[in-house]
PDB file of C-alpha atoms in Angstrom:
ATOM      1  CA  MET A   1      -1.074 -41.104 -54.350  1.00  0.00           C
ATOM      2  CA  ASN A   2      -0.189 -44.693 -55.064  1.00  0.00           C
ATOM      3  CA  ASP A   3      -1.773 -47.388 -52.900  1.00  0.00           C
ATOM      4  CA  LEU A   4       0.235 -48.363 -49.863  1.00  0.00           C
ATOM      5  CA  LYS A   5       0.839 -52.061 -49.345  1.00  0.00           C
ATOM      6  CA  ILE A   6       2.812 -54.232 -46.925  1.00  0.00           C
ATOM      7  CA  GLN A   7       5.125 -56.645 -48.747  1.00  0.00           C
ATOM      8  CA  GLY A   8       6.171 -58.961 -45.958  1.00  0.00           C
ATOM      9  CA  LYS A   9       8.837 -58.208 -43.387  1.00  0.00           C
ATOM     10  CA  GLN A  10      12.599 -57.646 -43.384  1.00  0.00           C
ATOM     11  CA  THR A  11      15.117 -58.249 -40.619  1.00  0.00           C
ATOM     12  CA  PHE A  12      16.995 -55.076 -39.686  1.00  0.00           C
ATOM     13  CA  MET A  13      19.238 -54.643 -36.649  1.00  0.00           C
ATOM     14  CA  GLY A  14      17.696 -57.763 -35.107  1.00  0.00           C
ATOM     15  CA  LYS A  15      14.135 -56.478 -35.574  1.00  0.00           C
ATOM     16  CA  GLU A  16      11.421 -57.629 -37.975  1.00  0.00           C
ATOM     17  CA  ILE A  17      10.230 -54.499 -39.722  1.00  0.00           C
ATOM     18  CA  PRO A  18       7.406 -54.244 -42.276  1.00  0.00           C
ATOM     19  CA  VAL A  19       8.394 -53.602 -45.885  1.00  0.00           C
ATOM     20  CA  VAL A  20       6.084 -50.782 -47.003  1.00  0.00           C
ATOM     21  CA  LEU A  21       5.686 -50.044 -50.740  1.00  0.00           C
ATOM     22  CA  GLY A  22       3.830 -47.338 -52.632  1.00  0.00           C
ATOM     23  CA  GLY A  23       2.510 -44.035 -51.367  1.00  0.00           C
ATOM     24  CA  PHE A  24       5.261 -42.035 -53.058  1.00  0.00           C
ATOM     25  CA  GLY A  25       5.477 -43.947 -56.304  1.00  0.00           C
ATOM     26  CA  SER A  26       4.830 -47.422 -57.581  1.00  0.00           C
ATOM     27  CA  ASP A  27       6.693 -49.975 -55.434  1.00  0.00           C
ATOM     28  CA  LYS A  28       8.918 -47.311 -53.826  1.00  0.00           C
ATOM     29  CA  LYS A  29       9.835 -48.157 -50.243  1.00  0.00           C
ATOM     30  CA  CYS A  30       8.742 -45.953 -47.365  1.00  0.00           C
ATOM     31  CA  ILE A  31       8.719 -46.245 -43.572  1.00  0.00           C
ATOM     32  CA  CYS A  32       6.264 -45.424 -40.777  1.00  0.00           C
ATOM     33  CA  ASP A  33       7.003 -43.416 -37.643  1.00  0.00           C
ATOM     34  CA  LYS A  34       6.388 -46.493 -35.464  1.00  0.00           C
ATOM     35  CA  THR A  35       9.110 -48.462 -37.254  1.00  0.00           C
ATOM     36  CA  ILE A  36      11.494 -45.474 -37.082  1.00  0.00           C
ATOM     37  CA  ALA A  37      10.873 -45.245 -33.335  1.00  0.00           C
ATOM     38  CA  GLU A  38      11.591 -48.954 -32.815  1.00  0.00           C
ATOM     39  CA  ILE A  39      14.816 -48.821 -34.817  1.00  0.00           C
ATOM     40  CA  HIS A  40      16.092 -45.684 -33.107  1.00  0.00           C
ATOM     41  CA  GLY A  41      15.059 -46.787 -29.628  1.00  0.00           C
ATOM     42  CA  MET A  42      12.611 -43.882 -29.255  1.00  0.00           C
ATOM     43  CA  ASN A  43       9.008 -43.376 -28.304  1.00  0.00           C
ATOM     44  CA  SER A  44       6.643 -43.166 -31.317  1.00  0.00           C
ATOM     45  CA  PHE A  45       5.111 -40.024 -29.877  1.00  0.00           C
ATOM     46  CA  ASP A  46       8.516 -38.288 -29.820  1.00  0.00           C
ATOM     47  CA  VAL A  47       9.171 -39.202 -33.450  1.00  0.00           C
ATOM     48  CA  ARG A  48       5.782 -37.849 -34.470  1.00  0.00           C
ATOM     49  CA  ARG A  49       6.322 -34.691 -32.421  1.00  0.00           C
ATOM     50  CA  ARG A  50       9.627 -33.968 -34.168  1.00  0.00           C
ATOM     51  CA  ILE A  51       7.929 -34.283 -37.527  1.00  0.00           C
ATOM     52  CA  THR A  52       4.898 -32.218 -36.512  1.00  0.00           C
ATOM     53  CA  ASP A  53       7.042 -29.454 -34.946  1.00  0.00           C
ATOM     54  CA  ASN A  54       9.014 -29.167 -38.181  1.00  0.00           C
ATOM     55  CA  LEU A  55       6.214 -29.875 -40.617  1.00  0.00           C
ATOM     56  CA  LYS A  56       6.988 -26.741 -42.655  1.00  0.00           C
ATOM     57  CA  ARG A  57      10.243 -28.494 -43.694  1.00  0.00           C
ATOM     58  CA  PHE A  58       8.351 -31.511 -45.036  1.00  0.00           C
ATOM     59  CA  GLN A  59       6.385 -31.579 -48.243  1.00  0.00           C
ATOM     60  CA  LYS A  60       3.051 -33.399 -48.117  1.00  0.00           C
ATOM     61  CA  ASP A  61       2.802 -36.460 -50.443  1.00  0.00           C
ATOM     62  CA  VAL A  62       6.492 -36.089 -51.290  1.00  0.00           C
ATOM     63  CA  ASP A  63       8.136 -36.373 -47.866  1.00  0.00           C
ATOM     64  CA  TYR A  64       5.250 -37.615 -45.767  1.00  0.00           C
ATOM     65  CA  ILE A  65       1.721 -38.984 -45.723  1.00  0.00           C
ATOM     66  CA  ASP A  66      -0.516 -38.632 -42.674  1.00  0.00           C
ATOM     67  CA  LEU A  67      -2.288 -41.977 -42.275  1.00  0.00           C
ATOM     68  CA  LYS A  68      -4.928 -40.396 -40.049  1.00  0.00           C
ATOM     69  CA  ILE A  69      -6.079 -38.300 -43.019  1.00  0.00           C
ATOM     70  CA  VAL A  70      -5.912 -41.343 -45.338  1.00  0.00           C
ATOM     71  CA  MET A  71      -8.044 -43.341 -42.897  1.00  0.00           C
ATOM     72  CA  ARG A  72     -10.692 -40.623 -42.732  1.00  0.00           C
ATOM     73  CA  GLU A  73     -10.865 -40.295 -46.492  1.00  0.00           C
ATOM     74  CA  MET A  74     -10.782 -44.023 -47.301  1.00  0.00           C
ATOM     75  CA  HIS A  75     -12.302 -45.434 -44.090  1.00  0.00           C
ATOM     76  CA  ASN A  76      -9.386 -47.870 -44.019  1.00  0.00           C
ATOM     77  CA  LEU A  77      -7.852 -49.127 -40.788  1.00  0.00           C
ATOM     78  CA  THR A  78      -6.162 -52.146 -42.338  1.00  0.00           C
ATOM     79  CA  ILE A  79      -2.849 -50.538 -43.297  1.00  0.00           C
ATOM     80  CA  CYS A  80      -2.381 -49.133 -39.758  1.00  0.00           C
ATOM     81  CA  THR A  81      -3.045 -52.459 -38.063  1.00  0.00           C
ATOM     82  CA  GLN A  82      -0.693 -54.188 -40.473  1.00  0.00           C
ATOM     83  CA  LEU A  83       2.011 -51.672 -39.526  1.00  0.00           C
ATOM     84  CA  GLY A  84       1.647 -52.677 -35.894  1.00  0.00           C
ATOM     85  CA  TYR A  85      -0.273 -49.723 -34.502  1.00  0.00           C
ATOM     86  CA  SER A  86      -2.592 -50.626 -31.651  1.00  0.00           C
ATOM     87  CA  LYS A  87      -6.266 -49.622 -31.771  1.00  0.00           C
ATOM     88  CA  MET A  88      -5.653 -47.208 -28.910  1.00  0.00           C
ATOM     89  CA  GLU A  89      -2.719 -45.643 -30.714  1.00  0.00           C
ATOM     90  CA  ILE A  90      -4.761 -45.283 -33.924  1.00  0.00           C
ATOM     91  CA  THR A  91      -7.568 -43.618 -32.006  1.00  0.00           C
ATOM     92  CA  LYS A  92      -5.560 -41.301 -29.759  1.00  0.00           C
ATOM     93  CA  ALA A  93      -2.676 -40.215 -32.016  1.00  0.00           C
ATOM     94  CA  GLU A  94      -3.262 -36.875 -33.749  1.00  0.00           C
ATOM     95  CA  HIS A  95      -1.020 -37.939 -36.646  1.00  0.00           C
ATOM     96  CA  LEU A  96       0.408 -41.208 -37.932  1.00  0.00           C
ATOM     97  CA  TYR A  97       3.182 -40.538 -40.415  1.00  0.00           C
ATOM     98  CA  ILE A  98       4.628 -42.509 -43.330  1.00  0.00           C
ATOM     99  CA  LEU A  99       7.893 -41.044 -44.610  1.00  0.00           C
ATOM    100  CA  SER A 100       9.505 -41.418 -47.997  1.00  0.00           C
ATOM    101  CA  GLU A 101      13.236 -41.953 -48.382  1.00  0.00           C
ATOM    102  CA  ARG A 102      13.589 -38.169 -48.726  1.00  0.00           C
ATOM    103  CA  GLY A 103      11.334 -37.520 -45.747  1.00  0.00           C
ATOM    104  CA  TYR A 104      13.325 -39.904 -43.557  1.00  0.00           C
ATOM    105  CA  ALA A 105      16.560 -38.149 -44.560  1.00  0.00           C
ATOM    106  CA  LYS A 106      15.029 -34.819 -43.443  1.00  0.00           C
ATOM    107  CA  LEU A 107      14.005 -36.320 -40.128  1.00  0.00           C
ATOM    108  CA  ILE A 108      17.590 -37.483 -39.505  1.00  0.00           C
ATOM    109  CA  LYS A 109      18.856 -33.930 -40.138  1.00  0.00           C
ATOM    110  CA  ILE A 110      16.434 -32.746 -37.446  1.00  0.00           C
ATOM    111  CA  MET A 111      17.613 -35.453 -34.988  1.00  0.00           C
ATOM    112  CA  ASP A 112      21.278 -34.760 -35.855  1.00  0.00           C
ATOM    113  CA  THR A 113      23.045 -37.200 -33.498  1.00  0.00           C
ATOM    114  CA  ASP A 114      25.915 -39.544 -34.333  1.00  0.00           C
ATOM    115  CA  LEU A 115      23.728 -42.568 -33.539  1.00  0.00           C
ATOM    116  CA  ALA A 116      20.862 -41.283 -35.691  1.00  0.00           C
ATOM    117  CA  TRP A 117      23.201 -40.757 -38.684  1.00  0.00           C
ATOM    118  CA  GLU A 118      24.728 -44.211 -38.153  1.00  0.00           C
ATOM    119  CA  ILE A 119      21.317 -45.855 -38.178  1.00  0.00           C
ATOM    120  CA  HIS A 120      20.307 -43.705 -41.163  1.00  0.00           C
ATOM    121  CA  ASP A 121      23.265 -44.933 -43.230  1.00  0.00           C
ATOM    122  CA  LYS A 122      22.556 -48.530 -42.303  1.00  0.00           C
ATOM    123  CA  LEU A 123      18.858 -48.250 -43.076  1.00  0.00           C
ATOM    124  CA  MET A 124      19.560 -46.594 -46.449  1.00  0.00           C
ATOM    125  CA  ASP A 125      21.966 -49.415 -47.404  1.00  0.00           C
ATOM    126  CA  GLU A 126      19.871 -52.336 -46.130  1.00  0.00           C
ATOM    127  CA  TYR A 127      16.282 -51.124 -46.654  1.00  0.00           C
ATOM    128  CA  PHE A 128      15.772 -48.241 -49.076  1.00  0.00           C
ATOM    129  CA  MET A 129      18.586 -49.086 -51.488  1.00  0.00           C
ATOM    130  CA  MET A 130      17.857 -52.795 -51.777  1.00  0.00           C
ATOM    131  CA  ARG A 131      15.026 -52.274 -54.228  1.00  0.00           C
ATOM    132  CA  ASP A 132      15.508 -55.586 -56.019  1.00  0.00           C
ATOM    133  CA  GLU A 133      15.481 -57.645 -52.851  1.00  0.00           C
ATOM    134  CA  LEU A 134      11.831 -58.585 -53.241  1.00  0.00           C
ATOM    135  CA  GLN A 135      12.337 -59.869 -56.751  1.00  0.00           C
ATOM    136  CA  GLY A 136      13.870 -63.097 -55.443  1.00  0.00           C
ATOM    137  CA  LYS A 137      11.571 -63.483 -52.468  1.00  0.00           C
ATOM    138  CA  ILE A 138       9.956 -66.900 -52.086  1.00  0.00           C
ATOM    139  CA  PRO A 139       6.150 -66.514 -52.000  1.00  0.00           C
ATOM    140  CA  GLN A 140       4.801 -67.111 -48.507  1.00  0.00           C
ATOM    141  CA  ASN A 141       1.166 -67.692 -49.424  1.00  0.00           C
ATOM    142  CA  TYR A 142      -1.283 -68.156 -52.293  1.00  0.00           C
ATOM    143  CA  ILE A 143      -1.725 -64.497 -53.141  1.00  0.00           C
ATOM    144  CA  GLU A 144       2.051 -63.812 -53.176  1.00  0.00           C
ATOM    145  CA  ALA A 145       2.558 -66.808 -55.468  1.00  0.00           C
ATOM    146  CA  LEU A 146      -0.235 -65.573 -57.737  1.00  0.00           C
ATOM    147  CA  LYS A 147       1.323 -62.106 -57.896  1.00  0.00           C
ATOM    148  CA  ALA A 148       4.694 -63.624 -58.816  1.00  0.00           C
ATOM    149  CA  HIS A 149       3.064 -65.706 -61.514  1.00  0.00           C
ATOM    150  CA  LEU A 150       1.232 -62.672 -62.917  1.00  0.00           C
ATOM    151  CA  ALA A 151       4.451 -60.642 -62.966  1.00  0.00           C
ATOM    152  CA  ALA A 152       6.227 -63.365 -64.914  1.00  0.00           C
ATOM    153  CA  GLU A 153       3.272 -63.696 -67.251  1.00  0.00           C
ATOM    154  CA  GLU A 154       3.245 -59.951 -67.949  1.00  0.00           C
ATOM    155  CA  LYS A 155       6.966 -59.991 -68.723  1.00  0.00           C
ATOM    156  CA  ALA A 156       6.480 -62.835 -71.153  1.00  0.00           C
ATOM    157  CA  LEU A 157       3.626 -61.027 -72.900  1.00  0.00           C
ATOM    158  CA  ALA A 158       5.715 -57.888 -73.176  1.00  0.00           C
ATOM    159  CA  LEU A 159       8.287 -59.805 -75.238  1.00  0.00           C
ATOM    160  CA  GLU A 160       5.726 -60.852 -77.822  1.00  0.00           C
ATOM    161  CA  SER A 161       5.821 -58.631 -80.921  1.00  0.00           C
ATOM    162  CA  LYS A 162       2.581 -59.821 -82.411  1.00  0.00           C
ATOM    163  CA  ILE A 163      -0.569 -58.178 -81.079  1.00  0.00           C
ATOM    164  CA  GLU A 164      -3.820 -59.932 -81.828  1.00  0.00           C
ATOM    165  CA  GLU A 165      -6.752 -57.865 -82.981  1.00  0.00           C
ATOM    166  CA  ASP A 166      -9.406 -57.156 -80.444  1.00  0.00           C
ATOM    167  CA  LYS A 167     -12.059 -59.848 -80.332  1.00  0.00           C
ATOM    168  CA  PRO A 168     -15.656 -59.107 -79.351  1.00  0.00           C
ATOM    169  CA  TYR A 169     -17.092 -61.518 -76.826  1.00  0.00           C
ATOM    170  CA  THR A 170     -20.553 -60.577 -75.588  1.00  0.00           C
ATOM    171  CA  ASP A 171     -22.866 -57.666 -74.946  1.00  0.00           C
ATOM    172  CA  PHE A 172     -20.779 -57.102 -71.811  1.00  0.00           C
ATOM    173  CA  GLY A 173     -18.038 -55.900 -74.137  1.00  0.00           C
ATOM    174  CA  LYS A 174     -14.434 -56.792 -74.845  1.00  0.00           C
ATOM    175  CA  ALA A 175     -12.797 -59.224 -72.427  1.00  0.00           C
ATOM    176  CA  VAL A 176      -9.316 -60.585 -72.006  1.00  0.00           C
ATOM    177  CA  GLU A 177      -8.581 -64.168 -73.061  1.00  0.00           C
ATOM    178  CA  VAL A 178      -9.163 -66.667 -70.304  1.00  0.00           C
ATOM    179  CA  SER A 179      -5.703 -67.479 -68.895  1.00  0.00           C
ATOM    180  CA  THR A 180      -4.641 -70.598 -67.016  1.00  0.00           C
ATOM    181  CA  ASN A 181      -5.235 -68.918 -63.660  1.00  0.00           C
ATOM    182  CA  ALA A 182      -8.765 -67.709 -64.458  1.00  0.00           C
ATOM    183  CA  VAL A 183     -11.452 -69.574 -62.549  1.00  0.00           C
ATOM    184  CA  LYS A 184     -15.182 -69.404 -61.966  1.00  0.00           C
ATOM    185  CA  ILE A 185     -16.127 -66.905 -59.269  1.00  0.00           C
ATOM    186  CA  GLU A 186     -17.679 -69.768 -57.275  1.00  0.00           C
ATOM    187  CA  VAL A 187     -14.311 -71.565 -57.208  1.00  0.00           C
ATOM    188  CA  PHE A 188     -12.541 -68.397 -56.056  1.00  0.00           C
ATOM    189  CA  ALA A 189     -15.217 -67.930 -53.379  1.00  0.00           C
ATOM    190  CA  LYS A 190     -14.280 -71.347 -51.929  1.00  0.00           C
ATOM    191  CA  THR A 191     -10.636 -70.220 -51.656  1.00  0.00           C
ATOM    192  CA  LEU A 192     -11.694 -67.152 -49.688  1.00  0.00           C
ATOM    193  CA  CYS A 193     -14.108 -69.158 -47.528  1.00  0.00           C
ATOM    194  CA  ASN A 194     -11.234 -71.446 -46.498  1.00  0.00           C
ATOM    195  CA  LYS A 195      -9.384 -68.346 -45.262  1.00  0.00           C
ATOM    196  CA  TYR A 196     -12.213 -66.474 -43.549  1.00  0.00           C
ATOM    197  CA  GLY A 197     -14.411 -69.338 -42.437  1.00  0.00           C
ATOM    198  CA  LYS A 198     -17.960 -68.406 -41.387  1.00  0.00           C
ATOM    199  CA  LYS A 199     -17.288 -64.690 -41.852  1.00  0.00           C
ATOM    200  CA  LEU A 200     -17.367 -65.030 -45.647  1.00  0.00           C
ATOM    201  CA  GLY A 201     -19.485 -67.440 -47.636  1.00  0.00           C
ATOM    202  CA  ARG A 202     -20.274 -67.617 -51.358  1.00  0.00           C
ATOM    203  CA  ASN A 203     -23.452 -65.551 -51.052  1.00  0.00           C
ATOM    204  CA  LYS A 204     -21.728 -63.005 -48.799  1.00  0.00           C
ATOM    205  CA  LEU A 205     -18.923 -62.578 -51.373  1.00  0.00           C
ATOM    206  CA  PHE A 206     -21.413 -61.932 -54.190  1.00  0.00           C
ATOM    207  CA  LYS A 207     -23.261 -59.462 -51.951  1.00  0.00           C
ATOM    208  CA  LEU A 208     -20.052 -57.529 -51.196  1.00  0.00           C
ATOM    209  CA  LEU A 209     -19.062 -57.479 -54.874  1.00  0.00           C
ATOM    210  CA  ARG A 210     -22.461 -56.062 -55.799  1.00  0.00           C
ATOM    211  CA  GLU A 211     -22.412 -53.481 -52.968  1.00  0.00           C
ATOM    212  CA  HIS A 212     -18.989 -52.258 -54.097  1.00  0.00           C
ATOM    213  CA  ARG A 213     -20.137 -52.129 -57.725  1.00  0.00           C
ATOM    214  CA  VAL A 214     -17.839 -54.791 -59.008  1.00  0.00           C
ATOM    215  CA  LEU A 215     -20.756 -57.001 -60.133  1.00  0.00           C
ATOM    216  CA  PHE A 216     -24.389 -56.352 -60.920  1.00  0.00           C
ATOM    217  CA  TYR A 217     -27.289 -58.809 -61.136  1.00  0.00           C
ATOM    218  CA  GLU A 218     -28.879 -59.386 -64.547  1.00  0.00           C
ATOM    219  CA  ASN A 219     -31.018 -62.233 -65.879  1.00  0.00           C
ATOM    220  CA  GLY A 220     -30.218 -64.430 -62.901  1.00  0.00           C
ATOM    221  CA  GLN A 221     -26.454 -63.925 -63.190  1.00  0.00           C
ATOM    222  CA  ASN A 222     -23.803 -61.898 -61.379  1.00  0.00           C
ATOM    223  CA  VAL A 223     -22.150 -59.876 -64.141  1.00  0.00           C
ATOM    224  CA  PRO A 224     -19.007 -57.732 -63.885  1.00  0.00           C
ATOM    225  CA  PHE A 225     -19.166 -54.032 -64.757  1.00  0.00           C
ATOM    226  CA  GLN A 226     -17.415 -53.235 -68.040  1.00  0.00           C
ATOM    227  CA  ASP A 227     -14.681 -51.241 -66.281  1.00  0.00           C
ATOM    228  CA  PHE A 228     -13.526 -54.345 -64.397  1.00  0.00           C
ATOM    229  CA  ILE A 229     -13.493 -56.374 -67.603  1.00  0.00           C
ATOM    230  CA  ASN A 230     -11.399 -53.659 -69.271  1.00  0.00           C
ATOM    231  CA  ARG A 231      -8.926 -53.798 -66.377  1.00  0.00           C
ATOM    232  CA  GLY A 232      -8.437 -57.497 -66.997  1.00  0.00           C
ATOM    233  CA  TYR A 233     -10.018 -58.577 -63.699  1.00  0.00           C
ATOM    234  CA  PHE A 234     -12.735 -60.646 -65.338  1.00  0.00           C
ATOM    235  CA  ALA A 235     -13.192 -62.559 -68.634  1.00  0.00           C
ATOM    236  CA  ILE A 236     -16.276 -63.926 -70.325  1.00  0.00           C
ATOM    237  CA  LYS A 237     -16.001 -67.545 -71.488  1.00  0.00           C
ATOM    238  CA  GLU A 238     -18.370 -68.644 -74.210  1.00  0.00           C
ATOM    239  CA  SER A 239     -19.575 -72.260 -74.236  1.00  0.00           C
ATOM    240  CA  THR A 240     -22.164 -74.320 -76.098  1.00  0.00           C
ATOM    241  CA  PHE A 241     -24.288 -76.978 -74.461  1.00  0.00           C
ATOM    242  CA  THR A 242     -27.417 -79.033 -75.107  1.00  0.00           C
ATOM    243  CA  ASN A 243     -30.440 -78.094 -73.014  1.00  0.00           C
ATOM    244  CA  LYS A 244     -33.090 -80.483 -71.734  1.00  0.00           C
ATOM    245  CA  TYR A 245     -35.071 -80.073 -74.978  1.00  0.00           C
ATOM    246  CA  GLY A 246     -32.128 -81.252 -77.058  1.00  0.00           C
ATOM    247  CA  ASN A 247     -31.374 -77.796 -78.459  1.00  0.00           C
ATOM    248  CA  GLN A 248     -27.863 -76.358 -78.791  1.00  0.00           C
ATOM    249  CA  VAL A 249     -27.583 -73.288 -76.594  1.00  0.00           C
ATOM    250  CA  THR A 250     -24.754 -70.770 -76.291  1.00  0.00           C
ATOM    251  CA  GLY A 251     -24.011 -69.605 -72.773  1.00  0.00           C
ATOM    252  CA  PHE A 252     -21.555 -67.295 -71.082  1.00  0.00           C
ATOM    253  CA  THR A 253     -19.637 -67.869 -67.885  1.00  0.00           C
ATOM    254  CA  THR A 254     -17.948 -65.082 -65.922  1.00  0.00           C
ATOM    255  CA  MET A 255     -14.375 -66.030 -65.020  1.00  0.00           C
ATOM    256  CA  ILE A 256     -12.186 -64.135 -62.555  1.00  0.00           C
ATOM    257  CA  THR A 257      -8.588 -63.760 -63.719  1.00  0.00           C
ATOM    258  CA  GLY A 258      -5.442 -63.806 -61.620  1.00  0.00           C
ATOM    259  CA  LYS A 259      -5.455 -59.983 -61.564  1.00  0.00           C
ATOM    260  CA  GLY A 260      -9.047 -60.018 -60.384  1.00  0.00           C
ATOM    261  CA  GLN A 261      -8.250 -62.504 -57.603  1.00  0.00           C
ATOM    262  CA  VAL A 262      -5.411 -60.314 -56.348  1.00  0.00           C
ATOM    263  CA  TYR A 263      -7.596 -57.170 -56.475  1.00  0.00           C
ATOM    264  CA  ILE A 264     -10.498 -58.692 -54.519  1.00  0.00           C
ATOM    265  CA  THR A 265      -8.249 -60.499 -52.014  1.00  0.00           C
ATOM    266  CA  GLU A 266      -6.587 -57.137 -51.189  1.00  0.00           C
ATOM    267  CA  LYS A 267      -9.966 -55.366 -50.861  1.00  0.00           C
ATOM    268  CA  ILE A 268     -11.940 -57.943 -48.895  1.00  0.00           C
ATOM    269  CA  ASP A 269     -10.471 -57.124 -45.436  1.00  0.00           C
ATOM    270  CA  ASN A 270     -11.533 -53.474 -45.804  1.00  0.00           C
ATOM    271  CA  TRP A 271     -14.993 -54.422 -47.014  1.00  0.00           C
ATOM    272  CA  LEU A 272     -15.536 -56.719 -44.020  1.00  0.00           C
ATOM    273  CA  ILE A 273     -14.293 -54.011 -41.595  1.00  0.00           C
ATOM    274  CA  GLU A 274     -16.739 -51.466 -43.095  1.00  0.00           C
ATOM    275  CA  GLU A 275     -19.626 -53.847 -42.347  1.00  0.00           C
ATOM    276  CA  ARG A 276     -18.886 -53.999 -38.623  1.00  0.00           C
TER     277      ARG A 276
END
């Protein structure tokens, strides 16, 4: 199952609804039962009941995902709160459904009213079918701007026909070249500290990264695991400097790339929730 993510909001029938991507395929739009209820002027419980009562008509992971199961498996409340579910609703509801385009179409067949079909047609035209709408969206914050920059960078790289031979860097293994948006982890930590305040300091960030096996501590340094280097989340920058004895010394600095910044920024909320 692809990771679910909220990509801003979209105005539909005078309501601000969350744009939900993933779950049923990379960047495919889907919709939660709470949003369906708001659009159709129904109670969320009634929408969920209709799905549950007819669950044999829905195919798991193709037509629907039950967020209650996802939460239990991943210990992740963030996606539900971002979708507008209250803590009480998350706790008391037996199921919290996300429907794919196909799943929503099946639900409309079950409802089978003129109004339901009218809303269905409108939602298909203005939400599900407008897949390129987000391409021209103006970034609303740092992480959205970074994602847009990375997407443009990847497209540019895809056009290059020449592929450089792999270059060894350090004992940590092969690393991607340091791009213009790669920074020291300490610099990135300051960006996060500005967002979270006292909840997240530099030392706390390193602690979380070690606990979640992104970094490990070796020879007085926080070093990324090879897997995260291979994914392009970190790069190792080699530099030469003169020590206090006048000797030339080669050192290595761990840099976090744009991809790594996006990955950690999207994970940090969950990590902080797990600590409570």
